[in-house]
Coordinates of C-alpha atoms in Angstrom, one line a residue:
X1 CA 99.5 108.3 109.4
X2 CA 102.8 110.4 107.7
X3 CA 105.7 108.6 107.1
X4 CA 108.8 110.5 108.1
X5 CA 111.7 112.1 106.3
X6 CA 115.0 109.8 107.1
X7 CA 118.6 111.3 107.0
X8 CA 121.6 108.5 107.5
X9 CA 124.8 110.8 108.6
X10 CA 127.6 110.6 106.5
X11 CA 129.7 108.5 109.3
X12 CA 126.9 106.1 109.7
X13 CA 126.9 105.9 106.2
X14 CA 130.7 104.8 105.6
X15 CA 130.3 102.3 109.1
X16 CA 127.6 100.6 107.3
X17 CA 129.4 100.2 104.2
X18 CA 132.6 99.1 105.5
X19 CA 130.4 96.0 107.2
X20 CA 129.6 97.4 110.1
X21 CA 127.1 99.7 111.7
X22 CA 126.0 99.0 114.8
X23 CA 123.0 99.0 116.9
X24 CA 122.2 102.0 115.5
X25 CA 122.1 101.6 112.0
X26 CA 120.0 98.9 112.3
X27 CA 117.3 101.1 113.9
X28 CA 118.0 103.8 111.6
X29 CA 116.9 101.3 108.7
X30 CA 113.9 99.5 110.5
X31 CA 112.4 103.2 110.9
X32 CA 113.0 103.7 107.7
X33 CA 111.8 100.3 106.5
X34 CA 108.5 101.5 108.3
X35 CA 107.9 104.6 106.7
X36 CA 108.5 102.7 103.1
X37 CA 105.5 100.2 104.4
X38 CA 103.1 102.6 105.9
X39 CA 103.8 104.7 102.2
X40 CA 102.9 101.5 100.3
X41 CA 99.8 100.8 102.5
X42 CA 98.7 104.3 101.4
X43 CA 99.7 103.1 97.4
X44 CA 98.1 99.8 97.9
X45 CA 94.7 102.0 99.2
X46 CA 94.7 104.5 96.4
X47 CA 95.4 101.9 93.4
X48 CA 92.5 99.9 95.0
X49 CA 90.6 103.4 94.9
X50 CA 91.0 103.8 90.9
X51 CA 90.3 100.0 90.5
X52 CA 86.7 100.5 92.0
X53 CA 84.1 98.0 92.9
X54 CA 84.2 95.8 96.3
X55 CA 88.3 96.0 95.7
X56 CA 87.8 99.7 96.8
X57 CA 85.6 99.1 99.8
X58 CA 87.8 96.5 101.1
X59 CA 90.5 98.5 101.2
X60 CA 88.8 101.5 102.1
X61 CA 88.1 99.8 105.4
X62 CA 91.4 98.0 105.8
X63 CA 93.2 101.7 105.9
X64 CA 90.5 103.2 108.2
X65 CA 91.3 100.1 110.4
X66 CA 94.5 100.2 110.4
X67 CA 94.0 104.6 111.2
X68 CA 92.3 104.1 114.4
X69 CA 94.2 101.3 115.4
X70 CA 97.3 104.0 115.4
X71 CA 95.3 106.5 117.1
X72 CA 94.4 104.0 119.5
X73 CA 98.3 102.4 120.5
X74 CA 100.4 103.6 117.7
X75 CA 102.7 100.9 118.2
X76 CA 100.6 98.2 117.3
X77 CA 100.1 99.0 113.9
X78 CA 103.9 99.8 113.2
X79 CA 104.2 95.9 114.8
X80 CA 102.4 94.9 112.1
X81 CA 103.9 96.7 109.6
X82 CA 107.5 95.9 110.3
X83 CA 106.4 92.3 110.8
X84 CA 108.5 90.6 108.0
X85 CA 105.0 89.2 106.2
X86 CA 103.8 92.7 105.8
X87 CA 106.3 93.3 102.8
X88 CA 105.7 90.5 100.3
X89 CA 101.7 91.3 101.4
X90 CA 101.8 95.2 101.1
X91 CA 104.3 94.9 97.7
X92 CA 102.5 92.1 96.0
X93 CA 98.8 93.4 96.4
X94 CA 100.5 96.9 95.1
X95 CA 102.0 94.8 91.8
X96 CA 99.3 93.3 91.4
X97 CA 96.4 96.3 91.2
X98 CA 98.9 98.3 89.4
X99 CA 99.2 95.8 86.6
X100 CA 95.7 96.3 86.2
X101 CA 94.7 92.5 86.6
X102 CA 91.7 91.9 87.0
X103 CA 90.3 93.6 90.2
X104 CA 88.1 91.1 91.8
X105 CA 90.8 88.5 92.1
X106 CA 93.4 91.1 93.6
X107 CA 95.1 89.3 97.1
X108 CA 93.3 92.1 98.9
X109 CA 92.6 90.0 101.8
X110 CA 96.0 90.1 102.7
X111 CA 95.0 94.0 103.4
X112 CA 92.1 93.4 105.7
X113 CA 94.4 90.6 107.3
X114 CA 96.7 93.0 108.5
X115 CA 94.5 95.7 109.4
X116 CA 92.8 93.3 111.5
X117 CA 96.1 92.4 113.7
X118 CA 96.5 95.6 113.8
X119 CA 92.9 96.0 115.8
X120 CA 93.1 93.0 118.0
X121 CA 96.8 94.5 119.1
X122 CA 95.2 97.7 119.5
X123 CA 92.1 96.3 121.3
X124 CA 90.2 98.1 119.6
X125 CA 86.2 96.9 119.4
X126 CA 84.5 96.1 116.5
X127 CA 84.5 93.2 114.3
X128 CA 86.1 93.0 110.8
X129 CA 86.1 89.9 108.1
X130 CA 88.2 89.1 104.8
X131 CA 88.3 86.2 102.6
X132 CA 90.2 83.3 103.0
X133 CA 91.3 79.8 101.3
X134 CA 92.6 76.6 103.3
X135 CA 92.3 76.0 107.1
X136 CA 94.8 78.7 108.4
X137 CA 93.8 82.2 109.3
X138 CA 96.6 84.5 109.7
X139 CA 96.8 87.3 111.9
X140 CA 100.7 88.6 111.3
X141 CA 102.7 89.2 113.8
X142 CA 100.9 87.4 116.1
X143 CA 99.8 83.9 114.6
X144 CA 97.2 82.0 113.1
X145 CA 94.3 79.8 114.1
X146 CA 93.1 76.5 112.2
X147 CA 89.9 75.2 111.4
X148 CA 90.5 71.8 110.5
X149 CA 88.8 70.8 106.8
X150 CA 88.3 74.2 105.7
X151 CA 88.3 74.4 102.1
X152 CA 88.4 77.3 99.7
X153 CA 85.8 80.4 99.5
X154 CA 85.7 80.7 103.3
X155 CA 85.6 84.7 105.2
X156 CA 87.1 85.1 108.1
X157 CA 85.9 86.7 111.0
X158 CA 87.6 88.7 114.1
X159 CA 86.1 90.2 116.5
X160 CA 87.3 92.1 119.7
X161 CA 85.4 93.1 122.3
X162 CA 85.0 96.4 124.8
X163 CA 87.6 94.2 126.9
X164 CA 90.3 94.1 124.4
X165 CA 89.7 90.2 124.1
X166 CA 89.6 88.8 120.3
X167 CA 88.4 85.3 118.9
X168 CA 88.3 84.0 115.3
X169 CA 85.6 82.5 113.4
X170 CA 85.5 81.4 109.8
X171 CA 81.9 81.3 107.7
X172 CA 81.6 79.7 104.8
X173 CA 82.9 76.2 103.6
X174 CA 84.4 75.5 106.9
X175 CA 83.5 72.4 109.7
X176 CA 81.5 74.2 112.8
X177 CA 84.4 74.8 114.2
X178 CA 84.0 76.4 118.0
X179 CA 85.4 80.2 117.6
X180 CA 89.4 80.4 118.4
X181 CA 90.4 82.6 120.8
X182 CA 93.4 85.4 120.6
X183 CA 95.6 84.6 123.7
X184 CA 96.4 87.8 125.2
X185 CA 99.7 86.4 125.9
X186 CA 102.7 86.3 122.4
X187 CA 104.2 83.3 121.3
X188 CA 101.8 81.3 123.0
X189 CA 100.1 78.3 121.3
X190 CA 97.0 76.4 122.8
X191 CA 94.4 74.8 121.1
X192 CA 94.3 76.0 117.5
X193 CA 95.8 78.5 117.8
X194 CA 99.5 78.3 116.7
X195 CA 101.7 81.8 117.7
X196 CA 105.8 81.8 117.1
X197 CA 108.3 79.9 119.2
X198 CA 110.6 82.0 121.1
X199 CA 114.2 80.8 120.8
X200 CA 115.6 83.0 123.4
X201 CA 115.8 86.5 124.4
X202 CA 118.1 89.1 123.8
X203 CA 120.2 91.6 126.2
X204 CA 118.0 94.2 125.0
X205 CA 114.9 92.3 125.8
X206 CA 114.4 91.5 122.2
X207 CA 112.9 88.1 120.8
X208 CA 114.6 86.0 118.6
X209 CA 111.6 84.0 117.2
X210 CA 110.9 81.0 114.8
X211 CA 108.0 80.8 112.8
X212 CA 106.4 80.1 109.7
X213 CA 106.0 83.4 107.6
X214 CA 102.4 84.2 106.5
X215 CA 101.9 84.2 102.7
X216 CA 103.8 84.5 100.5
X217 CA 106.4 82.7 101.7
X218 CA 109.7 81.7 100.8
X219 CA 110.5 78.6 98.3
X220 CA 111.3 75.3 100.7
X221 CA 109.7 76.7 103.5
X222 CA 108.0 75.2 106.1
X223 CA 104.3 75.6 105.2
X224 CA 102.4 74.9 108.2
X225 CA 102.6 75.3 112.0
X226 CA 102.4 71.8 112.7
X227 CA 105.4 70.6 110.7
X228 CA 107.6 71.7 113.8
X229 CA 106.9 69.8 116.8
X230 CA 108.4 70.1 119.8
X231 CA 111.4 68.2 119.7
X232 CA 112.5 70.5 116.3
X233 CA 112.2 73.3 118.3
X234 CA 113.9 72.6 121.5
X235 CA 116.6 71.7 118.7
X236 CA 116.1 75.2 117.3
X237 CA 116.3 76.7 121.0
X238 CA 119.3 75.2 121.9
X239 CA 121.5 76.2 118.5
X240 CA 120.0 79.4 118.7
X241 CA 121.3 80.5 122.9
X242 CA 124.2 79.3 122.0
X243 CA 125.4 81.1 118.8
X244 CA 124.0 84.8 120.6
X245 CA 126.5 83.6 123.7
X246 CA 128.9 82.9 121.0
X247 CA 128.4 86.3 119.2
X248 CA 127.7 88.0 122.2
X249 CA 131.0 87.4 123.8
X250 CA 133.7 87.7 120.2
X251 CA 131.0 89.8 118.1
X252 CA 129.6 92.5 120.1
X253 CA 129.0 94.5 116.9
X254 CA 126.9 91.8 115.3
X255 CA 125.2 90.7 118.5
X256 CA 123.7 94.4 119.0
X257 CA 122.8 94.8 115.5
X258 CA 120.8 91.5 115.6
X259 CA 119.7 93.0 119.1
X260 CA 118.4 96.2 117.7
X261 CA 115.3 94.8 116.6
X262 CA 112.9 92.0 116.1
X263 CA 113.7 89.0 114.7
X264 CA 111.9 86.4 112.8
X265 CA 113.7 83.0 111.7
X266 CA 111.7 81.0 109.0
X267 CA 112.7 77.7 109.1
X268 CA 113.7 75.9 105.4
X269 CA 113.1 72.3 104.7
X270 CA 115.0 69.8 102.8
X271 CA 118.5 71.8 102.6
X272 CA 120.3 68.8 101.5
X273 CA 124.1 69.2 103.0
X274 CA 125.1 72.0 104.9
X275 CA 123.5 75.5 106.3
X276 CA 120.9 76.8 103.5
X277 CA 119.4 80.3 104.1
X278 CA 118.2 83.1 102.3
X279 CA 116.7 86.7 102.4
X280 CA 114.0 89.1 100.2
X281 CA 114.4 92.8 100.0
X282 CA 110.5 92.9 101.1
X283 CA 110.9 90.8 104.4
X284 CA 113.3 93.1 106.3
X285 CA 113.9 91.5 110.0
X286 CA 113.9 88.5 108.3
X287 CA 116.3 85.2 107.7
X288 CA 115.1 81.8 106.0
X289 CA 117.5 79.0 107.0
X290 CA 117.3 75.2 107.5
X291 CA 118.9 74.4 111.3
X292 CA 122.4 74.6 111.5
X293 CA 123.5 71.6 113.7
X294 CA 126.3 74.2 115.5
X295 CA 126.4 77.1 117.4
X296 CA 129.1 78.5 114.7
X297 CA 127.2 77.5 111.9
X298 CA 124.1 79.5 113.1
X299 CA 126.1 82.4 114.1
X300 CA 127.6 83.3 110.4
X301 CA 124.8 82.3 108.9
X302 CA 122.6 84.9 110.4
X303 CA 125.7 87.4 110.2
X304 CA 125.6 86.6 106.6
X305 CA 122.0 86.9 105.8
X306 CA 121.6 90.0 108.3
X307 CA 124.3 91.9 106.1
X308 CA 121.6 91.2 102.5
X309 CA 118.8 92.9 105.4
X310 CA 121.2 95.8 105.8
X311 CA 122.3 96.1 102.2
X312 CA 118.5 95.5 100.6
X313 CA 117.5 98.7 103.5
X314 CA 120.3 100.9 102.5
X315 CA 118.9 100.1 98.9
X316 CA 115.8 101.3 99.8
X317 CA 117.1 104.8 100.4
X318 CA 119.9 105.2 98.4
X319 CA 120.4 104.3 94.5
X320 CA 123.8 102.9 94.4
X321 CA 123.5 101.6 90.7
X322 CA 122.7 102.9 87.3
X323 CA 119.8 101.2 85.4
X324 CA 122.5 99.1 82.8
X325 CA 123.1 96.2 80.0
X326 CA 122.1 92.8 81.0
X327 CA 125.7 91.3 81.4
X328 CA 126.1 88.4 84.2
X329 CA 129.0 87.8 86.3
X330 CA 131.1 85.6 88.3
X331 CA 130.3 85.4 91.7
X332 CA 132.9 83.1 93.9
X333 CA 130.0 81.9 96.3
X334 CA 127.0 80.8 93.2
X335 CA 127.0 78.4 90.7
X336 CA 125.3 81.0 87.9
X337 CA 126.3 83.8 86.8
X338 CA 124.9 86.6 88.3
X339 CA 123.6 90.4 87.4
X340 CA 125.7 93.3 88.7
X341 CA 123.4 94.0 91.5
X342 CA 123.1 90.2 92.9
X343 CA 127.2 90.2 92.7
X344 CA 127.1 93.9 94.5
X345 CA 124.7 92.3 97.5
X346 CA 126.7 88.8 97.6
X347 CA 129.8 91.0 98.1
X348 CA 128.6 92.8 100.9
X349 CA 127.1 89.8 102.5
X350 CA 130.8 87.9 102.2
X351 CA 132.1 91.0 103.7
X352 CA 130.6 90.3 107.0
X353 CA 131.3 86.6 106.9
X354 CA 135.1 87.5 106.2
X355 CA 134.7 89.6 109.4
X356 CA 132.9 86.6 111.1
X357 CA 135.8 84.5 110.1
X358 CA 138.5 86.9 110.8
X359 CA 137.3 87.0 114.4
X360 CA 136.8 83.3 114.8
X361 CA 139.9 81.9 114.4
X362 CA 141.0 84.3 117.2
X363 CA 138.5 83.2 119.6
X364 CA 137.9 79.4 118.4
X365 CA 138.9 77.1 121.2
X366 CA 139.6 74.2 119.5
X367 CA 143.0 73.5 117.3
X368 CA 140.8 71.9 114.6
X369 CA 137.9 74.1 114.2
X370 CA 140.3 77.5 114.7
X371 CA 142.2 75.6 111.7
X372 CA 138.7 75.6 109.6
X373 CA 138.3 79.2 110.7
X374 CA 141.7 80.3 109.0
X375 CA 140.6 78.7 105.9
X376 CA 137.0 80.1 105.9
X377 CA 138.6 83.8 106.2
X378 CA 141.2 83.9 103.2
X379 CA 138.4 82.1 101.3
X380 CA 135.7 84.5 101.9
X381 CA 138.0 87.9 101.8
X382 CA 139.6 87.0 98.4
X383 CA 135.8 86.2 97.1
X384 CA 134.4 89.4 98.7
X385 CA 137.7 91.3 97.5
X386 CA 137.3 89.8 94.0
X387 CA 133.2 91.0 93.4
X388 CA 133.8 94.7 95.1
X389 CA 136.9 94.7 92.2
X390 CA 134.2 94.0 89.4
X391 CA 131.5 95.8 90.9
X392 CA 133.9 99.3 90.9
X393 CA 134.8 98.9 87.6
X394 CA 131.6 98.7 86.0
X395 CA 131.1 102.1 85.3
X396 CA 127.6 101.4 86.8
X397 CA 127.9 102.9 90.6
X398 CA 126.8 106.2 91.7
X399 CA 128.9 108.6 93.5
X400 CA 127.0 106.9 96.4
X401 CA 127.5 103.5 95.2
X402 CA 131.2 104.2 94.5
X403 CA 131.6 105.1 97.6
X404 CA 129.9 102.6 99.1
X405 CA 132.0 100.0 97.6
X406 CA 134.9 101.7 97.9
X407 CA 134.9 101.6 101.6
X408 CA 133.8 98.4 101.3
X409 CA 137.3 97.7 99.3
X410 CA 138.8 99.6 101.9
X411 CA 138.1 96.8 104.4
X412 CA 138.3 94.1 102.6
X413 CA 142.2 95.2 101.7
X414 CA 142.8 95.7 105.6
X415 CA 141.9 91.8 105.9
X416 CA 143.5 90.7 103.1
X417 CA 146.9 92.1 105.0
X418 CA 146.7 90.1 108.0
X419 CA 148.3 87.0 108.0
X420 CA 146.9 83.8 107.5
X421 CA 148.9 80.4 107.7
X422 CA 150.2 79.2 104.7
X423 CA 148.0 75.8 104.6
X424 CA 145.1 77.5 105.1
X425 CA 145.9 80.3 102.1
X426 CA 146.5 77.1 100.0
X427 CA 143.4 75.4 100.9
X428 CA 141.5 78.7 99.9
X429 CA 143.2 79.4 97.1
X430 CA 142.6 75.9 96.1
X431 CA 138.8 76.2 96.4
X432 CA 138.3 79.1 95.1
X433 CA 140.2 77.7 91.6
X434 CA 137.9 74.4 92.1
X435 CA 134.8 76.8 91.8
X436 CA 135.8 78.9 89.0
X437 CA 136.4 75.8 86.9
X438 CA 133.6 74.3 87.8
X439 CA 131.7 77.6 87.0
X440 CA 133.5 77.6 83.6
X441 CA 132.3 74.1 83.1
X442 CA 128.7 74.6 83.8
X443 CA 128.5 78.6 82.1
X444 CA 130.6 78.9 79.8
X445 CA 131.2 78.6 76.2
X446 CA 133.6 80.6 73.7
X447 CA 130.4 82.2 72.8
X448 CA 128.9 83.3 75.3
X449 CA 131.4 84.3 78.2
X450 CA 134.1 87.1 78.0
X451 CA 137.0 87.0 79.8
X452 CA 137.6 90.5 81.2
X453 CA 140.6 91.6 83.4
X454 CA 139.6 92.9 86.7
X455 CA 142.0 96.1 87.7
X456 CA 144.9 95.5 89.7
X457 CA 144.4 91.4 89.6
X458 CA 146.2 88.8 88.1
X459 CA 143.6 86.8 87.4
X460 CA 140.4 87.3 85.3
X461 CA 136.4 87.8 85.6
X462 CA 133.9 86.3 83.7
X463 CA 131.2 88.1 82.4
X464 CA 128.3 86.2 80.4
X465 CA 127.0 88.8 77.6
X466 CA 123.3 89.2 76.7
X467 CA 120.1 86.9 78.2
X468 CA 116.7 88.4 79.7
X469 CA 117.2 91.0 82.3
X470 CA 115.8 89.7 85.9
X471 CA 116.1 90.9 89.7
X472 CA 117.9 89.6 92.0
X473 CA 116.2 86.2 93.7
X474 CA 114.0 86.2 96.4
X475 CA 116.1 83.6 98.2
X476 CA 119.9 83.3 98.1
X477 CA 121.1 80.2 99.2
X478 CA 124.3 79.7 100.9
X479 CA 126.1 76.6 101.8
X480 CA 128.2 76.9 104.7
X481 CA 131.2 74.5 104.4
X482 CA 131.4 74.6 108.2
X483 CA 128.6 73.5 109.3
X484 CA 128.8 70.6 107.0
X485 CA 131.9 69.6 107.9
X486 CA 133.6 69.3 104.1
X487 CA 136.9 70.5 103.7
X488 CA 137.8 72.3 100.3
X489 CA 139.8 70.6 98.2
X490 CA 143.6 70.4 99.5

């Protein structure tokens, strides 16, 4: 197994950064995010190497698992590894054993765990086993199985047969539980055995799924299968045709990028008001959201979250920032101030919701909502306008990274010349002055924020000096006004 040298043309390159990219950037960065998994598989195998002891077996036999499987069906173990739980997995276990922690406690099962979805898609015979804690055993990307009262200190056990069939055990502190079968057939759940929900289908034939992501997971996630009955779902299902119908008939661009691949939604609990959602550079293929209650609200919120996918990929192969000082910025969608890289990726994302927007109050049917729509777009372009400003005068970007943003600027000022009713350039204006005071009020004292003049604007940008260095979060949350139905202020 060799990951492959990846080349994005220079066109591609530019299309991506100006928002857009297509059905074929999207597959250009999921082959790409494949070859960075299958390259930390072979890290996470030869840290557990120099660490030694049962650490080094376990992994040993996870990567000559997951070997065969690919020379068995080489497609099963890239479904595995471009299943959006194989990132935090893969990256975590590779933190963790090159921190030198302490060995025997490494996640290592999460390893084996993969290796052994790999198998059973594969159908490949033999049997293979892992340790486990709880009543859920998880084989990614294709589901898990429960054994009710399990506690901690259990193994797992798979086991395929010459036939390709697969059933689950688990030894140890567990009930005697009968062994749960693999159905043959995805996204199918009998018994106890819970696979993902499919939402609906794409053109292309692609899923759009909903599931809970193996561990780790994301903060306010659904934890457990069984925390979405039916009734959620068929809500879920419903939402979810009709957004693709809506982006499928006024966004072809977005539709085909979101049908370029798979797609996994996780769904978030306890969002409060609106649309929350969120996205992690290690779950590529991936959005976390609560369930819009519109088919609008659905729609820009995956087109906003897809856009931090596309942006964490292109990240992955390109440095676009120089290693810097710790300042914090202003960002027009957060409520704290954030590092040049999280204000760079919010940017982008707004972007593609000014796009969304710019779009929608074309298409919108209704007098009221197409109203909302022309309020949404000069709110979102002068905030995405307004970070790409900052983030090119940094003196922190990369040739590539300035001209990244630069054709991102270059959009963003081809938006900002179409015309926009004058309520609706109030109403934005308006909210975007509510924020920043707010922001002031929260942020800022005279001693610790700096105003600093952004070029070729009026106004100012607040940059918060000094404070502990950290990455950008694993979960961004937006809050769609939309789908919640506020207004900003008149």
């Amino acid at each position: 197994m060799t990951p492959s040298p990846h080349r994005m043309p220079g066109a591609l390159f530019d299309a991506v950064a100006a928002g857009g990219g297509g059905a074929g950037a999207l597959r250009l960065l999921a082959r790409a995010e494949h070859s960075r998994r299958l390259a930390c598989a072979y890290a996470v195998t030869a840290a557990a190497r120099e660490a030694g002891g049962s650490v080094a077996e376990e992994a040993g036999r996870a990567w000559e698992l997951f070997t065969a499987a690919t020379r068995a069906a080489p497609g099963a173990t890239a479904a595995v590894l471009t299943h959006p739980a194989a990132g935090p997995a893969l990256f975590g276990l590779l933190a963790h054993l090159t921190r030198r922690e302490d060995p025997e406690r490494s996640p290592v099962g999460w390893y084996t765990a993969l290796a052994a979805a790999a198998a059973v898609r594969a159908g490949l015979p033999g049997r293979v086993e892992w340790p486990v804690d709880g009543p859920w055993v998880a084989l990614p990307s294709l589901g898990r199985a429960r054994f009710p009262g399990a506690g901690s200190g259990g193994r797992a056990e798979v086991r395929v047969d010459a036939a390709g069939r697969a059933r689950i055990t688990l030894h140890g502190q567990s009930p005697a539980d009968a062994p749960v079968p693999v159905p043959a057939s995805p996204y199918r759940s009998e018994g106890r055995w819970h696979g993902s929900h499919l939402l609906t289908t794409l053109d292309s034939g692609v899923p759009l799924l909903l599931d809970v992501l193996d561990q780790p997971g994301f903060p306010n996630a659904v934890r457990c299968p069984d925390d979405l009955g039916a009734d959620e779902v068929r809500r879920w299902s419903a939402v979810a045709r009709e957004a693709c119908g809506l982006l499928r008939a006024d966004h072809p661009e977005l539709y085909a990028e979101l049908a370029a691949g798979g797609r996994l939604l996780v769904p978030l609990t306890n969002p409060g008001h609106g649309t929350v959602s969120g996205s992690s550079a290690e779950t590529f293929g991936c959005v976390a959201m609560s369930r819009p209650t519109t088919a609008t609200g659905f729609a820009v919120t995956v087109t906003h979250e897809m856009q931090h996918n596309k942006f964490a990929a292109v990240l992955h192969l390109f440095d676009l920032l120089e290693p810097g000082s710790p300042e914090r910025f202003y960002a027009p969608w957060r409520p704290d101030p954030r590092p040049l890289l999280g204000l760079f990726h919010g940017a982008y994302a707004h972007l593609g919701v000014a796009r969304f927007w710019a779009r929608r109050r074309e298409t919108e049917p209704d007098p009221g909502l197409r109203a909302e729509a022309h309020v949404q777009f000069a709110r979102w372009r002068l905030a995405a306008r307004e970070a790409t400003l900052v983030t090119l005068a940094s003196g922190r970007l990369t040739p590539l990274g300035h001209r990244f943003a630069d054709r991102m600027l270059h959009t963003l000022d081809a938006l900002c010349r179409l015309p926009v009713p004058t309520s609706a350039r109030h109403r934005a204006e308006s909210a975007a002055r509510a924020h920043r005071a707010a922001w002031q009020e929260r942020n800022g004292s005279a001693e610790r924020v700096e105003m600093q003049k952004t070029p070729g604007e009026q106004g100012s940008q607040l940059c918060v000096r000094g404070g502990s260095r950290t990455g950008s979060p694993r979960i961004t949350p937006l809050t769609t006004e939309w789908d919640r139905g506020a207004r900003p202020p008149p």
